Coordinates of C-alpha atoms in Angstrom, one line a residue:
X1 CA 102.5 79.0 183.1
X2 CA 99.9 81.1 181.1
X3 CA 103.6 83.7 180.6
X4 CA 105.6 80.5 179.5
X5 CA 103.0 79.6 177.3
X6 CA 102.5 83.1 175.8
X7 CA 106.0 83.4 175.2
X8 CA 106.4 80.1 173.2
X9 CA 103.8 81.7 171.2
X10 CA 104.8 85.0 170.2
X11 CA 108.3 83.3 169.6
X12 CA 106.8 80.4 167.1
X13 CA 104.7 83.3 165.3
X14 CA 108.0 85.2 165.1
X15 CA 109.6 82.3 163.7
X16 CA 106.7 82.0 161.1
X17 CA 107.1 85.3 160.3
X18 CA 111.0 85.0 159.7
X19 CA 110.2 82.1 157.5
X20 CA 108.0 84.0 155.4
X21 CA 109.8 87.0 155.2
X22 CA 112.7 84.4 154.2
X23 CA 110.6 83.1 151.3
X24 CA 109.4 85.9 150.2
X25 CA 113.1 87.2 149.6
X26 CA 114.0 84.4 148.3
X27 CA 111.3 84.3 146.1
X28 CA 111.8 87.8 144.8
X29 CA 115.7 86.9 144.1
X30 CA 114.6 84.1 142.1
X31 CA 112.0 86.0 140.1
X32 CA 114.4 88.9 139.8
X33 CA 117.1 86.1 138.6
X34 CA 114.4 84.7 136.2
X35 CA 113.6 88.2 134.6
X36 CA 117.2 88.9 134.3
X37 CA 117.9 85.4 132.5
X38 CA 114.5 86.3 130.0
X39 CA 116.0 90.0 129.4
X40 CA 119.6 87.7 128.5
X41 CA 117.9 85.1 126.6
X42 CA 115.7 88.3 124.3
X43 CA 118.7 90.4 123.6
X44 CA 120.8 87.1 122.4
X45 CA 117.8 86.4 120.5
X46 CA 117.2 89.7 118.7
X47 CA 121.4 89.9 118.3
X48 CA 120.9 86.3 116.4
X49 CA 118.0 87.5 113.9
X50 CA 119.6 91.3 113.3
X51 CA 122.6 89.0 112.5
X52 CA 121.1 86.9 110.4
X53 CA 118.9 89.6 108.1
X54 CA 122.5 91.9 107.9
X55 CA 124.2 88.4 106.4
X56 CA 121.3 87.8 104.3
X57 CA 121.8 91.4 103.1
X58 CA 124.9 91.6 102.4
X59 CA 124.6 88.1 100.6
X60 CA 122.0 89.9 98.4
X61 CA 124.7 92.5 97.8
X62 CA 127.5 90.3 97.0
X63 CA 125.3 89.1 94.0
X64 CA 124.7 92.7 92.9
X65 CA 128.2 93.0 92.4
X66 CA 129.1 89.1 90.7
X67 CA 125.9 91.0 87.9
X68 CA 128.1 94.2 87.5
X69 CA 129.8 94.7 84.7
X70 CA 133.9 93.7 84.6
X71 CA 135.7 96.1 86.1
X72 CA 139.4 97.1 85.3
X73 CA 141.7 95.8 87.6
X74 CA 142.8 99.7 88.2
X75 CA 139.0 100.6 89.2
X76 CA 138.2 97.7 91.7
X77 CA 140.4 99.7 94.3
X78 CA 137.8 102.2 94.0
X79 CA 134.4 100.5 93.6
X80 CA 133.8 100.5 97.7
X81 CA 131.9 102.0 100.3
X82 CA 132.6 105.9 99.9
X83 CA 133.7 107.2 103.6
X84 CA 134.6 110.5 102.6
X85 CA 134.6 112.7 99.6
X86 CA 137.8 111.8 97.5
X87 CA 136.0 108.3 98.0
X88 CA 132.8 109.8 96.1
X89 CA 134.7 111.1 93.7
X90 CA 137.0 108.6 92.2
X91 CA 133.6 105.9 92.3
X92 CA 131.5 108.8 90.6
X93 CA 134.2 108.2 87.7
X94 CA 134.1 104.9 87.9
X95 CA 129.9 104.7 87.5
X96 CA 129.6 107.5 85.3
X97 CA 131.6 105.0 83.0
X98 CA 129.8 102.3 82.9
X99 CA 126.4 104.1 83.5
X100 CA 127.0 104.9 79.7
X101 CA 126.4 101.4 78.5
X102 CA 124.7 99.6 81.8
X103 CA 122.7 102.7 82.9
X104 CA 120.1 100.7 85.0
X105 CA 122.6 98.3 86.6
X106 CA 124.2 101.3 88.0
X107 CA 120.8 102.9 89.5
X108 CA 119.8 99.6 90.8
X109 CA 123.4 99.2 92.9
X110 CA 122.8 102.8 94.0
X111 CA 119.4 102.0 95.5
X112 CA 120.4 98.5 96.6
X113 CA 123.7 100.1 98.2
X114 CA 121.4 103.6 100.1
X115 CA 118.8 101.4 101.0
X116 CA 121.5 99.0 102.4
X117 CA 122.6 101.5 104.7
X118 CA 119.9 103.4 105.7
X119 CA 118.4 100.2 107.0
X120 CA 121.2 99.2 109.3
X121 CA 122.1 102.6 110.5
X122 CA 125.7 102.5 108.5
X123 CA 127.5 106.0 107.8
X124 CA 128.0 106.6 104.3
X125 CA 124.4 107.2 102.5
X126 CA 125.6 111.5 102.6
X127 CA 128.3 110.4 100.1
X128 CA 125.6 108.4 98.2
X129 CA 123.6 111.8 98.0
X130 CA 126.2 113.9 96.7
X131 CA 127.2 110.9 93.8
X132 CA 123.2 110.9 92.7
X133 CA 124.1 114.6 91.6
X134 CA 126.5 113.6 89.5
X135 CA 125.4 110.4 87.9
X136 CA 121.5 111.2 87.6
X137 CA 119.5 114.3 86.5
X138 CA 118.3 116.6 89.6
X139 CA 114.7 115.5 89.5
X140 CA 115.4 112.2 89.3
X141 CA 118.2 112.3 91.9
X142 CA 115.8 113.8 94.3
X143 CA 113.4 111.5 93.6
X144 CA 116.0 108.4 94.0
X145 CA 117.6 109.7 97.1
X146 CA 114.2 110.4 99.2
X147 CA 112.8 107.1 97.8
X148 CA 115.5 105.5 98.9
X149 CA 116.3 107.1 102.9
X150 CA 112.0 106.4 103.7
X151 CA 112.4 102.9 102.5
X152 CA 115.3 102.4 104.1
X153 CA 114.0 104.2 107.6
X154 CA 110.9 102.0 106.8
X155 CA 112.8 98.7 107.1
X156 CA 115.0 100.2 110.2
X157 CA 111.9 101.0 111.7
X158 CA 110.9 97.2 110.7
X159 CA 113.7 95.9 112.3
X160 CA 113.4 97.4 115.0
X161 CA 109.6 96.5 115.6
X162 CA 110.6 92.7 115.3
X163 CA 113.8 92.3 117.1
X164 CA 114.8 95.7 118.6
X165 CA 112.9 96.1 121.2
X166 CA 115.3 94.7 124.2
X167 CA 118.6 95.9 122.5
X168 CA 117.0 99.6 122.2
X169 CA 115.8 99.7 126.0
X170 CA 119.0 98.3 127.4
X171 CA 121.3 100.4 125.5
X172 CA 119.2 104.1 125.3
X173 CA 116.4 103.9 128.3
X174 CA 116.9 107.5 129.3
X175 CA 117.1 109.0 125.5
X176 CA 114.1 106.7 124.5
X177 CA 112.3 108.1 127.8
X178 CA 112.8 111.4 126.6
X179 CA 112.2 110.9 123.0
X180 CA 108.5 109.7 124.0
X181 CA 107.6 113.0 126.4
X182 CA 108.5 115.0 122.8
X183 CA 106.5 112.7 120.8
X184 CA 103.6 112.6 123.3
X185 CA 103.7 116.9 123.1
X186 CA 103.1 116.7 119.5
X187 CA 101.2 113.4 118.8
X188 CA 98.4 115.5 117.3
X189 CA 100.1 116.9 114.3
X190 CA 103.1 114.2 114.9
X191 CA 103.6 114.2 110.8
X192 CA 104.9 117.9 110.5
X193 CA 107.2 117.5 113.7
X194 CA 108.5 114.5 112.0
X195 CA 109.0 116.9 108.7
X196 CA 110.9 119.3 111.3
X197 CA 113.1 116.5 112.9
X198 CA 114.2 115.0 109.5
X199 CA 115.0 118.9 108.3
X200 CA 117.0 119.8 111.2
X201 CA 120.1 117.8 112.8
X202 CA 118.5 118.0 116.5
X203 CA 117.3 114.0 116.6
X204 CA 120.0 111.9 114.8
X205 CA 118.3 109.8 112.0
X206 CA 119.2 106.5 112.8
X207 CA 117.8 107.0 116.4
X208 CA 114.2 108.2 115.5
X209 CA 114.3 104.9 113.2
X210 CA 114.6 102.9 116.1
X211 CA 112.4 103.9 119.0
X212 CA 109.7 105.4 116.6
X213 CA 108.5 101.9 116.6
X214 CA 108.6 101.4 120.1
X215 CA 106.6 104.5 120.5
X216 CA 103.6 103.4 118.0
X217 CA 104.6 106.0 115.7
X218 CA 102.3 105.5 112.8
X219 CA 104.0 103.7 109.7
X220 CA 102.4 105.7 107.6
X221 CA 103.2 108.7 109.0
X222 CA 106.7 107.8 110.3
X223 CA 107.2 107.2 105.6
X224 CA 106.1 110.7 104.7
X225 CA 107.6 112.6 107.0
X226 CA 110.9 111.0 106.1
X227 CA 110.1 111.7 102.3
X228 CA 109.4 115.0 102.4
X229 CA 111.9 116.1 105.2
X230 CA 114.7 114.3 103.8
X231 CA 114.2 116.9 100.8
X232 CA 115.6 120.1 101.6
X233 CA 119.0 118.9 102.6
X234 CA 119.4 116.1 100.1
X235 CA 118.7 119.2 97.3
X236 CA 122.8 120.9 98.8
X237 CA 123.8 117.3 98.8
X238 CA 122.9 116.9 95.0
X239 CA 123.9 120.0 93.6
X240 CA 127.3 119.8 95.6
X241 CA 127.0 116.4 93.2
X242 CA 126.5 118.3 90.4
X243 CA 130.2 120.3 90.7
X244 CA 131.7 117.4 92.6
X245 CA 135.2 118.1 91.0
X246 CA 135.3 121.3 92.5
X247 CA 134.7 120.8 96.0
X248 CA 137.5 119.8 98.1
X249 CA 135.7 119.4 101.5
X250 CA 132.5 118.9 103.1
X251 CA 132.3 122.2 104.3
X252 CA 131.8 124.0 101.1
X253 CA 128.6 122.3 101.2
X254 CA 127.2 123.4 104.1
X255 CA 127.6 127.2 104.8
X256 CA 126.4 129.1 106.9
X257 CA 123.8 130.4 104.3
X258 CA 123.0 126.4 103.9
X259 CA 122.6 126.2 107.1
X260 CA 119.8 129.3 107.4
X261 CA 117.8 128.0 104.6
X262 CA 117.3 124.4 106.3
X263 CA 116.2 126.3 109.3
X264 CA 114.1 128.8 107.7
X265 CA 112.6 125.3 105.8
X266 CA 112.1 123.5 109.5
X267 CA 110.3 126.5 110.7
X268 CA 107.8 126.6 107.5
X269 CA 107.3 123.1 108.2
X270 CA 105.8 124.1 111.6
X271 CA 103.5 126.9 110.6
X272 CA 100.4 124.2 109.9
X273 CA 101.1 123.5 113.1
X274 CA 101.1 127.1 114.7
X275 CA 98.3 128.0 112.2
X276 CA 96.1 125.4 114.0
X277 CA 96.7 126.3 117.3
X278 CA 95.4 129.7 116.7
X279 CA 92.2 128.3 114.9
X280 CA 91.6 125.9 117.9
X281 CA 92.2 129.0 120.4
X282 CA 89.8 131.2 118.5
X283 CA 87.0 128.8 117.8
X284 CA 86.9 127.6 121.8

């Protein structure tokens, strides 16, 4: 009897035990379900808002262009987003006509249009480089095109702080991942690094605006390095502006002796850097 007894026992605890087990499954499907439908329900809702500041945008835009001046019905075909350098060209002709007589509509539409794209992470602001060459005087074209690529990285990085968060981690976990062990390296001098990375094409732009946020990059920081490191290759891009007429591809702007003066320029960037190494080593 005291066997029988023991028996119905261990089987009713086993039963229990099933039953728990079962809930607890259960209850991590549902949870797992539940963070799924949240991760769903954030993306949608960070799709909706990035949606709705691009449409406000562009609405801001199409106004710029009702103010500008009437166009010829033989220049509209030309007065468009310039993918490619026969593009630059034949709008650099068209602005450099009316910049004569409405000289601060046309600077205002540049700066509306790079900002434009710099925020949203749209191809076309190297075009908008090289046409600052040839509209506006070097200083001032420097001025206008670094200006213009930190405040539109500034309102990227915005963006993203607000609403990118869940798009940036599903879509780029891994390169985020690693963008934060590099960042963490260099957190101590983190604004000449910046300077480097904004020099050099080894970090595309677009993706540093992004995740910087995400990886409490300082604001601050994150603007001046952008200003100053956009510099030395926006300074090619605006003389190529200069002699746009001559060039005839986008190679002829960047040789290979381009190419060893932005890399001798990303390596001065980092002495400070090395420089402070050696004083810390030597002082402990």
């Amino acid at each position: 009897m005291a066997a029988v007894a023991s028996g119905k026992a261990t089987k009713a605890k086993s039963r229990d035990s099933s039953e728990k087990t079962s809930k607890l499954a259960y209850s991590d499907i549902c949870n797992s379900k539940q963070t799924i439908s949240c991760e769903q329900q954030s993306s949608t809702k960070s799709f909706i808002i990035l949606g709705a500041v691009f449409c406000s945008s562009l609405l801001v835009l199409l106004i710029l262009y009702q103010k500008f001046p009437h166009l010829e019905e033989s220049e509209k075909q030309y007065f468009r987003l310039p993918y490619n350098l026969e593009d630059a060209k034949q709008l650099g002709r068209v602005l450099q006509k009316y910049s004569r007589d409405h000289y601060y509509n046309v600077m205002s539409g540049f700066l509306i249009m790079y900002i434009f794209l710099q925020t949203f992470a749209i191809p076309g602001s190297i075009f908008l480089s090289i046409l600052s060459g040839f509209l506006f005087k070097f200083p001032l074209a420097l001025l206008l095109v670094c200006l213009c690529s930190s405040l539109g990285a500034c309102f990227c990085y915005l963006l993203s702080f607000l609403v990118g968060r869940p798009l940036v981690m599903k879509y780029f976990p891994e390169r985020v991942r690693g963008w934060q062990a590099h960042i963490e390296r260099h957190r101590e001098h983190f604004l000449w690094y910046m300077i480097f990375l904004r020099i050099t094409p080894f970090l595309p732009n677009w993706f540093i605006n992004i995740t910087s946020p995400m990886l409490n990059v300082p604001l601050t920081t994150f603007f001046v390095g952008t200003f100053v490191g956009v510099a030395p290759p926006s300074v090619f891009y605006i003389n190529a502006g200069r002699t746009i007429n001559k060039i005839s591809s986008q190679g002829e702007i960047f040789t290979y002796k381009t190419w060893a003066i932005l890399m001798l320029t990303a390596c001065i960037a980092l002495l400070p850097v090395l420089f402070k190494r050696k004083l810390k080593q030597r002082f402990e």
